[in-house]
Tab-separated table of C-alpha atoms and ligand atoms in Angstrom:
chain	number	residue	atom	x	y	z
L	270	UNK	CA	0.000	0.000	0.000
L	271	UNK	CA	1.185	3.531	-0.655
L	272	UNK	CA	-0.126	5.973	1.474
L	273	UNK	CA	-0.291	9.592	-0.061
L	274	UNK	CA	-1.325	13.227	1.726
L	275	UNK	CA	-4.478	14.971	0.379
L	276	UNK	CA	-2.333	17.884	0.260
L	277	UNK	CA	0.345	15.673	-1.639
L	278	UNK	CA	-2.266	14.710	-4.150
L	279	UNK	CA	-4.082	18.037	-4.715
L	280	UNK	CA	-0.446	19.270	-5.275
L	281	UNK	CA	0.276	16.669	-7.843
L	282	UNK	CA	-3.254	16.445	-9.606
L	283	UNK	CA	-3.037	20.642	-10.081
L	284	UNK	CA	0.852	20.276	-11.989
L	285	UNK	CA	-0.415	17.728	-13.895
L	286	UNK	CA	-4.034	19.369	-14.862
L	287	UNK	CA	-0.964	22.966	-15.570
L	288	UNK	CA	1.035	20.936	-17.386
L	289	UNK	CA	-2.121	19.947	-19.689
L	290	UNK	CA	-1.917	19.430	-23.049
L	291	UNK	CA	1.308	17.367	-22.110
L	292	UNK	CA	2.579	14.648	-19.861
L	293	UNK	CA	3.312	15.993	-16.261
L	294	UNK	CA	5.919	14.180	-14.388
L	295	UNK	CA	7.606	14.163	-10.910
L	296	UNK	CA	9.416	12.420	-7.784
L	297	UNK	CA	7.691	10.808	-4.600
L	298	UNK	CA	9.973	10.637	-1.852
L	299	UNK	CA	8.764	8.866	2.070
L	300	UNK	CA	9.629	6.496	4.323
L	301	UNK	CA	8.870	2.461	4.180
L	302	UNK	CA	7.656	0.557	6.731
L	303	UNK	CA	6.899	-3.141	5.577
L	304	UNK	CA	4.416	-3.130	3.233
L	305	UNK	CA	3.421	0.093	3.410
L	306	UNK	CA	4.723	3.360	2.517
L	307	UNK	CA	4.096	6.881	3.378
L	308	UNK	CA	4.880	9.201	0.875
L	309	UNK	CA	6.230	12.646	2.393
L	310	UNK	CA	7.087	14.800	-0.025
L	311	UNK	CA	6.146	15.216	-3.932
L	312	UNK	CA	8.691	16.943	-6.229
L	313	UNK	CA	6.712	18.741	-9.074
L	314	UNK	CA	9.348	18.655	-12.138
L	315	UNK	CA	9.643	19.590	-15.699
L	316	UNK	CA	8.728	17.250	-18.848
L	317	UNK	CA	11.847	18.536	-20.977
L	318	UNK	CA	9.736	16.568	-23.584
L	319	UNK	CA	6.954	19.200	-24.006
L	320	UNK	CA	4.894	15.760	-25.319
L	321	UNK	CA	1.649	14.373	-24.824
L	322	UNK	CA	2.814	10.926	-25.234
L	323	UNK	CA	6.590	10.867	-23.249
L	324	UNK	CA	8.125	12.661	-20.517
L	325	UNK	CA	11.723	13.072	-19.479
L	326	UNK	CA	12.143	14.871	-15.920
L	327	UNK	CA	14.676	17.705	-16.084
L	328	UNK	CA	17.787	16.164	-14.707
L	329	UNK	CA	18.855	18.809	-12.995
L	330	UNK	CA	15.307	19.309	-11.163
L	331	UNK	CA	15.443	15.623	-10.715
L	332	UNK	CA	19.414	15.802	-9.184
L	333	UNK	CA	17.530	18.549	-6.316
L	334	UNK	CA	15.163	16.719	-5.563
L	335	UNK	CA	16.926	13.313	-5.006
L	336	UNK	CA	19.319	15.586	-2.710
L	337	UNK	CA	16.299	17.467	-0.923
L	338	UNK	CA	14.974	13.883	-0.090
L	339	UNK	CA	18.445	12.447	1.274
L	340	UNK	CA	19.319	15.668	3.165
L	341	UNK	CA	15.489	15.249	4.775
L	342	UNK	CA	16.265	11.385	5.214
L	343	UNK	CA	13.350	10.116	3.053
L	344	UNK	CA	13.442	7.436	0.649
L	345	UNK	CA	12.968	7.835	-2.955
L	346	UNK	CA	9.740	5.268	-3.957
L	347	UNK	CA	9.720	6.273	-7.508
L	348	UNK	CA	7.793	8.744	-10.095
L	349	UNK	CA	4.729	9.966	-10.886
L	350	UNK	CA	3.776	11.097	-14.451
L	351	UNK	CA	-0.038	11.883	-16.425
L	352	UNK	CA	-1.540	10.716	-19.290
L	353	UNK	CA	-3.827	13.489	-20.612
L	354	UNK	CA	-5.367	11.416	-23.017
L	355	UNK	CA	-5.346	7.659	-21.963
L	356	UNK	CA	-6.042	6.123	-19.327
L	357	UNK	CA	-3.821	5.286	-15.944
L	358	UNK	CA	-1.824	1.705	-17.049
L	359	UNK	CA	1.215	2.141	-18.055
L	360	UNK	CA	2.263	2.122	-21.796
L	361	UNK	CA	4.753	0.191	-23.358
L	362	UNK	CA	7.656	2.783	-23.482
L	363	UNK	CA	6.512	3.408	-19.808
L	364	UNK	CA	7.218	-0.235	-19.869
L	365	UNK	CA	10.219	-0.573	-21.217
L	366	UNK	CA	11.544	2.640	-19.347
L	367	UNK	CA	11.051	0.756	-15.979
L	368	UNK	CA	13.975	-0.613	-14.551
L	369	UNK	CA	13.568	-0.639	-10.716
L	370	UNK	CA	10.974	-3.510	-9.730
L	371	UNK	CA	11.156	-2.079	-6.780
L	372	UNK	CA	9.699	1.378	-8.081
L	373	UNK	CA	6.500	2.647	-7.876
L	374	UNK	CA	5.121	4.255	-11.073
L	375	UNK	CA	2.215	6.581	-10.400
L	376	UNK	CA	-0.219	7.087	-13.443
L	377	UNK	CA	-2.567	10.107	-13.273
L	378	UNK	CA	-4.763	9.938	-16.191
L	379	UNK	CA	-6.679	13.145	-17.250
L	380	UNK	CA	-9.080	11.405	-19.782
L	381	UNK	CA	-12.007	11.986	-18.184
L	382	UNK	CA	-11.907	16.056	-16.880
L	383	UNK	CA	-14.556	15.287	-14.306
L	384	UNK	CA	-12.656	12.152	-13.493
L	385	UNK	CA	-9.107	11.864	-12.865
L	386	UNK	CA	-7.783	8.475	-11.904
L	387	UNK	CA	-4.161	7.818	-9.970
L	388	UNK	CA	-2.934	4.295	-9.687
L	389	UNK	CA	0.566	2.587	-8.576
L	390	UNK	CA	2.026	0.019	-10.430
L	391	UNK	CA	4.860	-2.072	-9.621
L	392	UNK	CA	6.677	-3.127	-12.952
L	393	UNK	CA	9.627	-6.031	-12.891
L	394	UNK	CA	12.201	-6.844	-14.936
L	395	UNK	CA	9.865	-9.597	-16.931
L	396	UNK	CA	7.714	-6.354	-17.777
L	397	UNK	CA	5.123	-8.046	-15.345
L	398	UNK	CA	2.795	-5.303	-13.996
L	399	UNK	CA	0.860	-5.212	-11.000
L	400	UNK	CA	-1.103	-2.444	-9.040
L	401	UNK	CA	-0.420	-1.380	-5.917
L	402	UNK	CA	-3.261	0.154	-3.493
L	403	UNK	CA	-2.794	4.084	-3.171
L	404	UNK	CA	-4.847	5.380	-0.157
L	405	UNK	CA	-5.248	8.973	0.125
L	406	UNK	CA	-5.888	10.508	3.890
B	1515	LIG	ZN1	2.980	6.862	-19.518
């Protein structure tokens, strides 16, 4: 399970509704315990891309926040990134762009306006994806 602020998500939902009509992307840093983990902070970044289809984070926006995360002792769990016109699964560049099983891969989709949807997926080295459970408090 992957626990995520209401703050955390409001923040995340609005870059990715700005970033609109391209992919929005970003870092989740928190701490794991077990099973579960608490995501703490959500770094907002830059799609160098400027695409609706791909998204590379700014590396040096991605290089502050990995060092903004260790100098506050969280963990990096992974990435978040939208999908303004399909839906939250990953595709298969995000596939093949996923090399940390032990990642999570957040998926806003903005298909539906009214309706966005975030998911978690966990993606191994077999390409094998599974969901995991994002509760929002
Ligand atoms: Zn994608």
């Amino acid at each position: 399970m992957l626990i995520l602020k209401k703050d955390d998500y409001d923040k995340l939902l609005k870059h990715c509704q700005e970033g609109l009509p391209n992919e929005a992307c970003g870092l989740i840093a928190g701490r794991r315990d077990g099973e579960v983990k608490t995501i703490e902070k959500v770094y907002l970044l830059s799609n160098v891309d400027e695409s609706r289809e791909h998204f590379t984070m700014d590396p040096r926006e991605q290089f502050a926040a990995v060092k903004d995360a260790r100098k506050n002792n969280l963990e990096l769990l992974g990435n978040f990134h939208s999908h303004p016109e399909t839906p939250s699964r990953p595709s298969e560049e995000d596939k093949r762009l996923a090399h940390d099983s032990a990642s999570e891969y957040m998926i806003l989709s903005l298909m539906e306006e009214e309706n966005p949807v975030l998911n978690s997926f966990h993606i191994d080295k077999d390409k094998n994806v599974s969901r995991n459970e994002i509760k929002v408090i």
